[in-house]
Structures are given as C-alpha cells and as structure tokens.
Short mmCIF file of C-alpha atoms in Angstrom, two decimals:
data_model
loop_
_atom_site.label_atom_id
_atom_site.label_comp_id
_atom_site.label_asym_id
_atom_site.label_seq_id
_atom_site.Cartn_x
_atom_site.Cartn_y
_atom_site.Cartn_z
CA MET A 12 -20.46 -32.61 15.89
CA PHE A 13 -20.74 -28.85 15.93
CA GLN A 14 -22.42 -26.28 13.75
CA ARG A 15 -20.50 -23.24 12.54
CA SER A 16 -22.02 -19.86 13.26
CA ALA A 17 -23.10 -17.61 10.40
CA ILE A 18 -20.25 -15.20 11.08
CA ALA A 19 -17.70 -18.00 10.93
CA ILE A 20 -19.06 -19.36 7.65
CA ALA A 21 -19.10 -15.91 6.05
CA ILE A 22 -15.62 -14.95 7.23
CA ILE A 23 -14.16 -18.30 6.23
CA ALA A 24 -15.79 -17.96 2.83
CA CYS A 25 -14.23 -14.53 2.43
CA ALA A 26 -10.74 -15.80 3.07
CA ALA A 27 -11.22 -19.07 1.16
CA LEU A 28 -11.78 -17.22 -2.07
CA LEU A 29 -8.49 -15.34 -1.85
CA SER A 30 -6.30 -17.80 -3.77
CA PRO A 31 -2.65 -16.82 -4.23
CA ALA A 32 -2.46 -17.44 -7.95
CA PRO A 33 -3.92 -14.25 -9.46
CA PHE A 34 -1.88 -11.62 -7.65
CA ALA A 35 0.67 -10.95 -10.38
CA ALA A 36 -1.51 -8.31 -12.03
CA VAL A 37 -4.89 -6.68 -11.83
CA HIS A 38 -6.28 -8.62 -14.78
CA ALA A 39 -4.40 -11.90 -14.41
CA ALA A 40 -7.64 -13.92 -14.40
CA PRO A 41 -8.76 -15.69 -17.60
CA VAL A 42 -10.20 -13.53 -20.38
CA GLN A 43 -13.75 -12.47 -19.55
CA ALA A 44 -16.70 -11.58 -21.69
CA ALA A 45 -16.53 -7.99 -22.90
CA PRO A 46 -19.36 -6.62 -20.70
CA ALA A 47 -17.87 -8.17 -17.56
CA GLN A 48 -14.42 -6.88 -18.43
CA ALA A 49 -15.81 -3.42 -19.06
CA THR A 50 -17.51 -3.48 -15.66
CA GLN A 51 -14.26 -4.53 -13.96
CA ASP A 52 -12.30 -1.86 -15.82
CA ALA A 53 -14.81 0.77 -14.72
CA LEU A 54 -14.56 -0.39 -11.11
CA ALA A 55 -10.76 -0.31 -11.19
CA ALA A 56 -10.86 3.17 -12.71
CA SER A 57 -13.21 4.40 -10.00
CA ILE A 58 -10.94 3.00 -7.27
CA ASP A 59 -7.94 4.67 -8.88
CA ALA A 60 -9.84 7.96 -9.02
CA LEU A 61 -10.63 7.61 -5.31
CA LEU A 62 -7.05 6.85 -4.21
CA ALA A 63 -4.83 8.82 -6.57
CA PRO A 64 -5.58 12.32 -5.21
CA HIS A 65 -4.30 11.29 -1.77
CA PHE A 66 -0.80 10.34 -2.91
CA LYS A 67 1.69 12.62 -4.64
CA ALA A 68 4.04 11.07 -7.15
CA ASP A 69 7.11 12.54 -5.40
CA ALA A 70 6.07 11.67 -1.82
CA PRO A 71 5.77 8.49 0.26
CA GLY A 72 2.88 6.33 -0.90
CA ILE A 73 1.06 3.03 -0.56
CA THR A 74 0.71 -0.40 -2.10
CA VAL A 75 -2.83 -1.75 -2.38
CA ILE A 76 -4.62 -4.93 -3.35
CA ALA A 77 -8.39 -5.47 -3.51
CA THR A 78 -10.16 -8.72 -4.31
CA LYS A 79 -13.74 -9.82 -4.89
CA ASP A 80 -14.72 -13.50 -4.92
CA GLY A 81 -11.04 -14.40 -4.83
CA LYS A 82 -10.15 -12.43 -7.93
CA PRO A 83 -8.11 -9.21 -7.94
CA VAL A 84 -10.06 -6.18 -9.03
CA PHE A 85 -7.32 -3.71 -8.18
CA ARG A 86 -3.58 -3.88 -7.46
CA LYS A 87 -1.36 -0.83 -7.66
CA ALA A 88 1.28 1.32 -5.98
CA TYR A 89 1.33 5.08 -5.54
CA GLY A 90 4.13 7.43 -4.61
CA MET A 91 7.78 6.90 -3.80
CA ALA A 92 9.61 4.04 -2.14
CA ASP A 93 12.70 6.22 -1.66
CA VAL A 94 12.01 9.94 -1.79
CA GLY A 95 15.66 10.99 -1.89
CA ALA A 96 16.56 8.56 -4.66
CA LYS A 97 13.31 9.28 -6.52
CA GLN A 98 12.54 5.56 -6.66
CA SER A 99 8.88 4.76 -7.27
CA LEU A 100 7.03 2.34 -5.05
CA ALA A 101 6.31 -1.05 -6.66
CA ALA A 102 3.10 -3.00 -6.03
CA ASP A 103 5.08 -5.97 -4.63
CA ALA A 104 7.25 -3.85 -2.33
CA VAL A 105 7.98 -5.03 1.20
CA LEU A 106 6.85 -2.70 4.01
CA ARG A 107 6.50 -2.87 7.76
CA LEU A 108 3.15 -4.28 8.88
CA GLY A 109 3.06 -2.68 12.31
CA SER A 110 0.22 -4.12 14.34
CA ILE A 111 -1.09 -6.32 11.54
CA THR A 112 1.69 -8.49 13.00
CA LYS A 113 -0.69 -9.30 15.86
CA GLN A 114 -2.89 -11.59 13.77
CA PHE A 115 0.14 -13.72 12.91
CA THR A 116 1.14 -13.90 16.57
CA ALA A 117 -2.43 -14.80 17.52
CA ILE A 118 -2.56 -17.62 14.98
CA GLY A 119 0.81 -18.90 16.24
CA ILE A 120 -0.68 -19.14 19.73
CA LEU A 121 -3.86 -20.76 18.41
CA MET A 122 -1.85 -23.34 16.46
CA LEU A 123 -0.12 -24.34 19.68
CA ALA A 124 -3.50 -24.49 21.40
CA ASP A 125 -4.89 -26.75 18.65
CA GLU A 126 -1.90 -29.03 19.20
CA GLY A 127 -2.65 -29.26 22.92
CA ARG A 128 0.59 -27.55 23.92
CA LEU A 129 -1.19 -24.74 25.73
CA ALA A 130 -4.74 -23.66 26.61
CA LEU A 131 -6.18 -20.18 26.30
CA THR A 132 -7.30 -20.48 29.93
CA ASP A 133 -3.73 -21.05 31.11
CA ASP A 134 -2.31 -18.53 33.55
CA ILE A 135 0.62 -16.82 31.85
CA THR A 136 2.83 -17.69 34.83
CA ARG A 137 2.77 -21.30 33.58
CA PHE A 138 5.05 -20.13 30.77
CA LEU A 139 6.54 -17.00 32.35
CA PRO A 140 7.08 -18.08 35.97
CA GLY A 141 8.98 -14.91 36.85
CA TYR A 142 6.15 -12.61 35.81
CA PRO A 143 4.68 -10.83 38.87
CA ALA A 144 1.08 -11.97 39.32
CA ASP A 145 0.27 -10.19 42.62
CA GLY A 146 -2.77 -12.41 43.08
CA ARG A 147 -4.20 -11.69 39.63
CA LYS A 148 -4.85 -14.45 37.10
CA VAL A 149 -3.93 -13.21 33.67
CA THR A 150 -4.65 -15.83 31.03
CA VAL A 151 -3.33 -16.35 27.52
CA GLU A 152 -6.74 -15.27 26.23
CA HIS A 153 -6.55 -12.02 28.18
CA LEU A 154 -3.35 -11.23 26.28
CA LEU A 155 -4.94 -12.14 22.94
CA THR A 156 -7.97 -9.93 23.52
CA HIS A 157 -6.30 -6.83 25.05
CA THR A 158 -8.12 -7.40 28.35
CA SER A 159 -5.18 -8.22 30.66
CA GLY A 160 -4.93 -4.86 32.41
CA ILE A 161 -1.15 -4.89 31.93
CA VAL A 162 0.31 -1.49 31.07
CA SER A 163 1.16 -1.13 27.37
CA TYR A 164 4.88 -0.44 27.16
CA THR A 165 4.55 1.86 24.13
CA SER A 166 2.38 4.22 26.20
CA LYS A 167 4.99 4.72 28.90
CA PRO A 168 6.28 8.32 29.04
CA ASP A 169 9.91 7.41 28.45
CA PHE A 170 9.43 4.87 25.68
CA ARG A 171 10.74 7.23 23.00
CA ASP A 172 13.98 7.45 24.99
CA VAL A 173 14.58 3.70 24.84
CA MET A 174 12.98 2.60 21.57
CA GLY A 175 16.20 2.88 19.57
CA LYS A 176 18.14 0.57 21.90
CA ASP A 177 18.48 -3.14 21.26
CA VAL A 178 17.14 -5.28 24.09
CA SER A 179 16.53 -8.95 24.77
CA VAL A 180 13.01 -10.31 25.20
CA GLU A 181 13.63 -10.57 28.94
CA GLN A 182 14.93 -6.99 29.20
CA ALA A 183 11.90 -5.64 27.36
CA ILE A 184 9.51 -7.51 29.67
CA ASP A 185 11.41 -6.13 32.67
CA TYR A 186 10.65 -2.65 31.31
CA PHE A 187 6.91 -2.99 31.97
CA LYS A 188 6.23 -6.04 34.14
CA ASN A 189 6.28 -4.22 37.49
CA ASP A 190 3.98 -1.37 36.48
CA THR A 191 0.71 -1.17 38.40
CA PRO A 192 -2.09 -2.94 36.48
CA GLU A 193 -4.74 -0.67 35.01
CA PHE A 194 -7.78 -2.89 35.65
CA ALA A 195 -8.84 -6.41 36.62
CA PRO A 196 -8.17 -9.06 33.94
CA GLY A 197 -11.13 -9.58 31.64
CA SER A 198 -13.05 -6.52 32.81
CA THR A 199 -12.09 -3.96 30.15
CA PHE A 200 -10.81 -3.79 26.58
CA ARG A 201 -7.78 -1.53 26.20
CA TYR A 202 -5.47 -1.94 23.23
CA ASN A 203 -2.17 -3.21 24.56
CA ASN A 204 1.19 -3.96 22.93
CA SER A 205 2.59 -5.55 26.09
CA GLY A 206 0.10 -8.40 25.81
CA TYR A 207 1.29 -9.36 22.36
CA PHE A 208 4.93 -9.00 23.39
CA LEU A 209 4.26 -11.56 26.11
CA LEU A 210 2.52 -13.84 23.59
CA GLY A 211 5.74 -13.87 21.58
CA ALA A 212 7.65 -14.93 24.67
CA ILE A 213 5.08 -17.69 25.27
CA ILE A 214 5.49 -18.95 21.70
CA GLU A 215 9.23 -19.16 22.29
CA LYS A 216 8.79 -21.00 25.60
CA VAL A 217 6.32 -23.56 24.25
CA SER A 218 7.90 -24.16 20.83
CA GLY A 219 11.52 -24.01 21.91
CA GLN A 220 12.24 -21.70 18.97
CA PRO A 221 12.84 -17.98 18.63
CA TYR A 222 9.67 -16.17 17.59
CA ALA A 223 11.10 -15.25 14.17
CA ARG A 224 12.10 -18.85 13.43
CA PHE A 225 8.73 -20.23 14.56
CA MET A 226 6.88 -17.85 12.26
CA GLU A 227 9.17 -18.64 9.35
CA GLN A 228 9.02 -22.42 9.69
CA ARG A 229 5.41 -22.87 10.76
CA ILE A 230 3.68 -20.17 8.70
CA PHE A 231 5.66 -18.23 6.11
CA LYS A 232 7.59 -21.00 4.32
CA PRO A 233 4.72 -23.54 4.24
CA LEU A 234 2.40 -20.91 2.76
CA GLY A 235 4.88 -19.65 0.18
CA MET A 236 4.99 -16.19 1.77
CA ALA A 237 8.45 -15.41 0.42
CA HIS A 238 8.16 -11.67 1.13
CA THR A 239 7.15 -11.95 4.79
CA GLY A 240 9.33 -12.19 7.89
CA TYR A 241 10.68 -10.59 11.03
CA GLU A 242 12.59 -7.45 10.10
CA GLY A 243 16.28 -7.84 10.86
CA SER A 244 16.08 -11.58 11.55
CA GLY A 245 18.41 -12.48 8.69
CA ALA A 246 15.66 -13.52 6.30
CA GLY A 247 16.93 -11.03 3.74
CA LEU A 248 13.76 -8.93 3.89
CA THR A 249 14.41 -5.21 4.05
CA PRO A 250 11.43 -2.86 3.86
CA VAL A 251 11.46 0.26 1.73
CA PRO A 252 12.41 3.44 3.62
CA GLY A 253 9.77 4.80 5.98
CA TYR A 254 9.00 8.46 6.55
CA SER A 255 7.53 11.00 8.86
CA VAL A 256 5.87 13.87 7.02
CA ARG A 257 5.53 17.32 8.58
CA ASP A 258 4.41 20.43 6.71
CA GLY A 259 4.69 18.54 3.46
CA GLN A 260 8.31 17.54 4.04
CA ALA A 261 9.21 13.85 4.24
CA THR A 262 12.03 12.98 6.60
CA PRO A 263 13.33 9.54 7.60
CA SER A 264 11.44 8.11 10.54
CA ALA A 265 12.91 7.99 14.02
CA PRO A 266 15.19 5.00 14.69
CA LEU A 267 13.49 1.96 16.20
CA SER A 268 15.10 -1.26 17.33
CA MET A 269 12.88 -4.04 16.02
CA ALA A 270 13.47 -5.85 19.30
CA TRP A 271 10.78 -3.60 20.77
CA PRO A 272 7.81 -4.21 18.43
CA TYR A 273 8.68 -7.95 18.39
CA ALA A 274 5.51 -10.09 18.31
CA ALA A 275 3.33 -6.98 18.52
CA GLY A 276 4.61 -5.31 15.35
CA ALA A 277 7.98 -6.39 13.89
CA LEU A 278 6.87 -8.27 10.77
CA VAL A 279 7.32 -7.04 7.20
CA SER A 280 5.36 -8.23 4.16
CA ASN A 281 3.68 -7.18 0.92
CA VAL A 282 0.04 -7.04 -0.13
CA ASP A 283 0.25 -10.22 -2.20
CA ASP A 284 1.42 -12.25 0.79
CA LEU A 285 -1.34 -10.79 2.93
CA ALA A 286 -3.90 -12.13 0.49
CA ARG A 287 -2.20 -15.54 0.52
CA TRP A 288 -2.36 -15.46 4.30
CA GLN A 289 -6.11 -14.93 4.25
CA ALA A 290 -6.57 -17.86 1.87
CA ALA A 291 -4.49 -20.21 4.00
CA LEU A 292 -6.55 -19.53 7.09
CA ALA A 293 -9.75 -20.52 5.37
CA GLU A 294 -8.29 -23.59 3.74
CA GLY A 295 -7.53 -24.99 7.19
CA LYS A 296 -3.78 -24.97 6.70
CA LEU A 297 -3.12 -23.38 10.08
CA VAL A 298 -5.93 -23.78 12.62
CA ARG A 299 -9.19 -25.66 12.99
CA PRO A 300 -12.43 -24.08 11.74
CA GLU A 301 -13.73 -23.77 15.30
CA THR A 302 -10.50 -22.08 16.37
CA LEU A 303 -10.78 -19.60 13.52
CA ARG A 304 -14.42 -18.96 14.38
CA ARG A 305 -13.39 -18.07 17.91
CA ALA A 306 -10.65 -15.77 16.64
CA PHE A 307 -13.27 -13.88 14.62
CA THR A 308 -15.73 -13.61 17.53
CA PRO A 309 -15.71 -10.57 19.86
CA PHE A 310 -14.45 -11.42 23.34
CA THR A 311 -17.05 -11.22 26.10
CA LEU A 312 -16.02 -9.03 29.03
CA ALA A 313 -16.69 -9.86 32.66
CA ASP A 314 -19.86 -7.74 32.67
CA GLY A 315 -21.28 -9.70 29.72
CA LYS A 316 -20.69 -6.97 27.13
CA ALA A 317 -18.89 -7.70 23.87
CA SER A 318 -15.52 -6.07 23.25
CA PRO A 319 -14.58 -4.96 19.71
CA TYR A 320 -11.76 -7.51 19.47
CA GLY A 321 -11.37 -11.25 18.96
CA HIS A 322 -8.04 -13.07 18.81
CA GLY A 323 -5.81 -10.87 16.66
CA TRP A 324 -8.54 -8.99 14.76
CA PHE A 325 -11.09 -6.26 15.36
CA ILE A 326 -14.66 -7.31 14.65
CA GLY A 327 -17.25 -4.67 13.76
CA GLN A 328 -19.84 -3.23 11.39
CA LEU A 329 -20.02 -0.31 9.02
CA HIS A 330 -23.52 0.87 8.17
CA GLY A 331 -24.84 -2.65 8.64
CA THR A 332 -21.99 -4.44 6.83
CA ARG A 333 -19.84 -6.75 8.95
CA LEU A 334 -16.08 -6.23 8.97
CA VAL A 335 -13.01 -8.11 10.17
CA PHE A 336 -10.01 -5.79 10.21
CA HIS A 337 -6.75 -4.53 11.66
CA GLY A 338 -4.38 -1.66 11.07
CA GLY A 339 -0.91 -0.68 12.15
CA ASN A 340 1.16 2.41 12.83
CA ILE A 341 4.88 2.05 13.41
CA ASN A 342 7.89 4.28 12.83
CA GLY A 343 7.80 5.26 9.17
CA PHE A 344 4.76 3.19 8.17
CA SER A 345 0.98 2.93 8.48
CA THR A 346 -1.11 -0.02 7.33
CA ASP A 347 -4.67 -1.31 7.16
CA ALA A 348 -6.48 -4.42 5.95
CA VAL A 349 -10.21 -5.18 5.99
CA CYS A 350 -12.44 -8.07 4.98
CA LEU A 351 -16.18 -7.83 4.26
CA PRO A 352 -17.05 -11.48 4.93
CA ASP A 353 -20.63 -11.48 3.66
CA ASP A 354 -19.55 -9.80 0.42
CA ARG A 355 -16.33 -11.75 -0.10
CA VAL A 356 -14.25 -8.62 -0.40
CA TYR A 357 -10.72 -8.07 0.92
CA VAL A 358 -8.62 -4.89 0.78
CA ALA A 359 -5.10 -4.29 2.12
CA MET A 360 -3.02 -1.11 2.04
CA LEU A 361 0.57 -0.69 3.20
CA GLY A 362 2.03 2.82 3.39
CA ASN A 363 5.57 4.08 3.99
CA ARG A 364 4.65 7.16 5.99
CA GLU A 365 3.44 7.38 9.55
CA ALA A 366 -0.17 8.09 10.45
CA GLY A 367 -1.17 11.37 12.08
CA ALA A 368 -0.09 14.95 11.43
CA GLY A 369 -2.03 15.20 8.19
CA GLY A 370 -1.37 11.63 7.13
CA VAL A 371 -3.73 9.84 4.78
CA PRO A 372 -6.36 7.90 6.78
CA LEU A 373 -5.80 4.41 5.36
CA GLU A 374 -8.54 2.87 7.49
CA LYS A 375 -11.03 5.15 5.75
CA LEU A 376 -9.69 4.39 2.27
CA THR A 377 -9.70 0.61 2.74
CA ARG A 378 -13.35 0.72 3.77
CA GLN A 379 -14.32 3.08 0.96
CA VAL A 380 -12.71 0.73 -1.57
CA ALA A 381 -14.21 -2.37 0.02
CA MET A 382 -17.73 -0.94 0.15
CA ARG A 383 -17.43 0.29 -3.43
CA ILE A 384 -16.47 -3.20 -4.59
CA ALA A 385 -19.39 -4.63 -2.61
CA GLY A 386 -21.73 -2.15 -4.28
CA LYS A 387 -22.72 -0.51 -1.01
CA PRO A 388 -22.68 3.30 -1.19
CA LEU A 389 -21.42 5.14 1.87
CA PRO A 390 -23.22 8.22 3.19
CA VAL A 391 -22.02 11.62 2.02
CA PRO A 392 -22.85 15.07 3.37
CA SER A 393 -26.20 16.33 2.13
CA GLY A 394 -25.13 19.95 1.91
CA ALA A 395 -28.45 20.95 3.52
CA LYS A 396 -28.50 24.11 5.61
CA LEU A 397 -30.40 23.50 8.84
CA ASP A 398 -32.23 26.41 10.45
CA ALA A 399 -31.15 27.89 13.76
CA ALA A 400 -33.93 26.26 15.77
CA THR A 401 -33.10 22.80 14.45
CA LEU A 402 -29.41 23.26 15.20
CA ALA A 403 -30.16 24.51 18.70
CA GLY A 404 -32.14 21.35 19.39
CA TYR A 405 -29.02 19.21 19.08
CA GLU A 406 -26.86 21.38 21.33
CA GLY A 407 -26.03 19.96 24.71
CA VAL A 408 -23.66 17.83 26.74
CA TYR A 409 -23.56 14.07 26.20
CA PRO A 410 -21.49 12.38 28.97
CA VAL A 411 -19.14 9.53 28.11
CA ASP A 412 -18.27 8.77 31.73
CA PRO A 413 -18.04 10.81 34.96
CA LYS A 414 -14.87 12.54 33.74
CA VAL A 415 -15.37 12.85 29.98
CA SER A 416 -18.19 14.39 27.95
CA LEU A 417 -19.10 15.12 24.35
CA GLU A 418 -20.40 18.64 23.84
CA VAL A 419 -22.39 19.54 20.73
CA GLY A 420 -22.52 23.22 19.90
CA ARG A 421 -22.85 25.77 17.10
CA ASP A 422 -20.07 26.83 14.77
CA GLY A 423 -21.36 29.43 12.37
CA ASP A 424 -24.25 27.85 10.48
CA GLY A 425 -23.26 24.31 11.43
CA LEU A 426 -22.51 22.03 14.36
CA VAL A 427 -19.32 20.76 15.95
CA MET A 428 -18.67 18.14 18.61
CA ARG A 429 -15.99 18.55 21.25
CA ARG A 430 -14.68 15.74 23.41
CA SER A 431 -13.12 16.85 26.68
CA GLY A 432 -9.53 17.91 26.00
CA ARG A 433 -9.67 17.37 22.23
CA PRO A 434 -10.18 19.59 19.16
CA ALA A 435 -13.67 20.14 17.81
CA VAL A 436 -14.96 17.84 15.05
CA PRO A 437 -17.48 19.13 12.47
CA LEU A 438 -20.84 17.35 12.33
CA LEU A 439 -21.87 17.09 8.68
CA HIS A 440 -25.55 16.48 8.01
CA TYR A 441 -26.35 13.52 5.76
CA LYS A 442 -29.88 12.50 6.75
CA THR A 443 -32.60 13.43 9.23
CA ASP A 444 -30.98 13.55 12.69
CA GLY A 445 -27.87 11.92 11.21
CA PHE A 446 -24.39 13.44 10.90
CA LEU A 447 -20.95 12.32 9.75
CA LEU A 448 -18.09 12.99 12.18
CA GLY A 449 -15.77 15.18 10.17
CA ASP A 450 -13.61 13.40 7.59
CA THR A 451 -14.41 9.92 8.90
CA LEU A 452 -16.94 7.17 8.29
CA ALA A 453 -18.22 7.36 11.87
CA THR A 454 -21.66 8.86 12.46
CA ALA A 455 -23.71 10.57 15.14
CA ALA A 456 -27.44 9.82 15.22
CA PHE A 457 -29.74 11.81 17.50
CA THR A 458 -32.76 10.27 19.21
CA ARG A 459 -35.93 12.21 20.02
CA ASP A 460 -38.71 11.62 22.52
CA GLY A 461 -42.42 11.69 21.76
CA ASN A 462 -42.40 15.48 21.92
CA GLY A 463 -39.63 15.78 19.35
CA LYS A 464 -36.96 16.78 21.84
CA VAL A 465 -33.44 15.36 21.40
CA THR A 466 -32.67 13.00 24.27
CA ALA A 467 -29.56 11.06 23.21
CA MET A 468 -26.79 10.74 20.65
CA THR A 469 -25.48 7.41 19.31
CA ILE A 470 -21.91 7.39 18.02
CA SER A 471 -21.34 4.56 15.53
CA SER A 472 -18.07 3.39 14.03
CA ASP A 473 -16.72 0.07 12.83
CA ARG A 474 -15.65 -0.64 16.41
CA GLY A 475 -19.14 -0.45 17.84
CA GLU A 476 -21.90 1.86 19.01
CA ARG A 477 -22.21 3.94 22.15
CA VAL A 478 -25.31 5.78 23.30
CA HIS A 479 -24.82 9.03 25.22
CA GLU A 480 -27.79 10.53 27.03
CA ARG A 481 -28.20 14.27 26.64
CA THR A 482 -28.00 16.50 29.68
CA PRO A 483 -29.79 19.87 29.64
CA ARG A 484 -27.88 23.00 28.77
CA ALA A 485 -27.53 25.75 31.33
CA GLY A 486 -30.89 27.38 31.87
CA GLU A 487 -32.80 24.60 30.07
CA ALA A 488 -35.54 22.82 31.94
CA PRO A 489 -35.08 19.03 32.17
CA GLY A 490 -37.71 16.67 30.82
CA PRO A 491 -40.17 17.15 27.93
#
C-alpha cells in the first residue's frame, strides 16, 4: 500500500473535475439559481474585459477555455483565423500545440513504463543502440526531465536553414547526436527539444508503431479527442493559418517541416480536447496514480536541488499558489495551459501568432485568468514615488554566476534591472521592498540586515526562486 502525497491528490483532483461534457458552450451546465448565475456572468465578463484589449478583431487571435470545479466559466475565441480571408477564429478551432506536445509524449512513455515495456532508469542505448554514449549514461528519465545534457537541436545556429526540409527520424537524430554534451546527465536542468525527439523514437522502437499512430490509437481515439493529432499525418487535422507579426503587420509564418518538431512539438488540438485530456489523466485512463504523481513532481538534480520540471510539465508556484503548466512556441503559434490544483482551476489558450516581438504574453494571461477564477488577487503596482535615498539603497550588483550579474540602478525617479547582455527591465513598486519585474508576474524582493541595509534580492517566478547576494557599488564600503 502507498499513500499519495498532497500535491498528487490536489493535482489529480484538479484534472478529475474537468469532464468533457460541458465544453460546448460557456453556460452549458444545468440552470443555476439566479445569484449563482449572476456571479458566473460577472466573472465571465471580467475575464472578457481582461482579454479583449489584447486581441484586435482583424488580427491573429486566441481560443481560450477556463474551468472551475469541472465546469466551464469561460470559453471564447478572439481575432482572426485567416487574416487575408477575414475569417474569424472559432472557439473549437484546431491550432498547433507546440511544446504542449511534450506532455502527451511523456504520458506515452509512462504508459509503456506502467506496462513493464521500459523503465525510466533504462539507458537510452537500450532502445537507440547507435546513439553515441561516450561513456555517459543518459536515461529515459533524463530525457523526460530536460537533464540529459544533449544539445537541443532547435538551438543550433543553422537550424533555420534546415527546418523547412523533410527528414526521417533517423536523419533528424543524426543532425544533433554527435554534438558535444553540455553537462553531465542529471546535473542540470536545461530545456531541450532533442530529449523529447529521442523519446518519440523510443516510443516507436518499443511499441512497433510510428509515433503518430501510437498517439492516435492509444490516447486520442480512446479519449474521444477527435480534434487532436500529429499535423500532416493523414488524420485530416489542419490547423488554422499561423502568423508572425512585425510592426503590426501579420505575415504567414516561416515554413516548417513537421518532421522536425515531431514528439517535441508536432501535435495539433483545440481547447476542448485539452480539457478532456486533463480529465482522462485523473480518471486513471492512461497511467497509474503513482505514475501521475511522479510526473507532477519536480525532478531532483544530482546536487539534491529540485528542478522546475517533472515528466512533461513544469511545476511551480505563483504568490503561494501551486501551478502545473506548460506552454509552446512554434512557427505561427504560441500556446499556454495552466492548472491550479488546490483551487481546481484549469485554463488553456491557443494562439495563431508567434510569441516575441510584441506578441501577447499568453503565460501571463492564463495565470491572470486562473487566479481571478480562484479569487486570488495578483499584485499590481502601487504607484508610490520612492525618495532618492530609498532608491539608492537598492542599487547594486547581484551576481547570478561568475559570468552573469543582475544590476539594479536608477532610471529617472524609478528603478530598472539589467541582466548582462539584455535590455533593462523596469522595477515597479508594489509593497515594501517588493517590486514587479516589468510587464510580468515575476517579482523582486529585497532583504535587509539588522541595520536596514539591503543585502540580497530574491527573484520569484512560477518556475522557482533564486536569491542573489548584493555586492557593494564602486566606492561603497562592504558590510554594515
């Protein structure tokens, strides 16, 4: 007998309450008492007021679903599916998932593990005997948790030159397999598409089926996910057009052969199917409860520290609220989905424009919606004007590592933070010694010693906290 951890119980509860039935409309649940309905209508209106200003009616947009206790509180689409044809985006539209694909790949691997057909401790050369090991033991779990040290193929300098060319699984692996490893397996977390590409190849080796067929037969069809599949696999699923937006102009995204994203990012779906997916996990239709618990537990690195990632999902906190989440960014599309397990809230957004270059930060919007549904206000700038002496007390250098530092300095009557080699980010005061990092939900909190002098800065985001000790400015005496 085993006892489930609190995090497993809460996360499983979150997904269990996301039944597939009510996703046809925002108010598809049975008629409610007038006060409850009025409260739900007010919540939906507030979410719409939050999202609508970010998406122009004649530009690429998003589809969104939000649920609380298994019931939809918001489901809508904004913007255009096809800008040239002036076709509006529908709430059930199919879009590329990008790296949300990884959680499906992870569960495919974990299903095979539950069946005894592989073990997470297996060396990958058991399934990929031609992969160069060079004395290193890279396990299946290292691939799942982005701790393998293998170079991520999408970060290679010439990837843009090859990404439009069709390749076989073997040819794609040949593209990165001989690159010098970046670190010892299990020692460091570094997000890595190569690891999930290799997991797809392992699924094919163990199951005897192409990755797309395995996913279709073992996951999508049994769960009734009729709008989910591998793009271009013949399943009849074509996503809406995807765009890159520069200076307000939407242009078709750069060509990408879907052979490259493969098990790391080639799936397409809609928001309704994503909610069905969450429900199926909790109902035990795919993996054992203990297996799911492990997937939702941060991987422990070799030095004993927790990474921000489990098996296919990021695990984190936002102002004390636990999150399970993942996003994606692929040619023409950006996506994000988050679950607040303790509050039984789930939010997914799929957009048909790429992130960056002024793009809408979906990972901020999903969390804002989720926290609003949970009734947990997020901090906002106070608007307070701090005096010059107070501002000067925060100034200084806060090292990240021997080569990279965060520098806090003045900008007019406020503060900015500069990371080595990156643009400055405004620090917006919201409480005593607490600042928001620009237009994000991340924060910087300053620590003082017994004499009131600032000694450290803690950067907090949903992917963890890091404390950076302050070093004296030029001409400043160290110590109290």
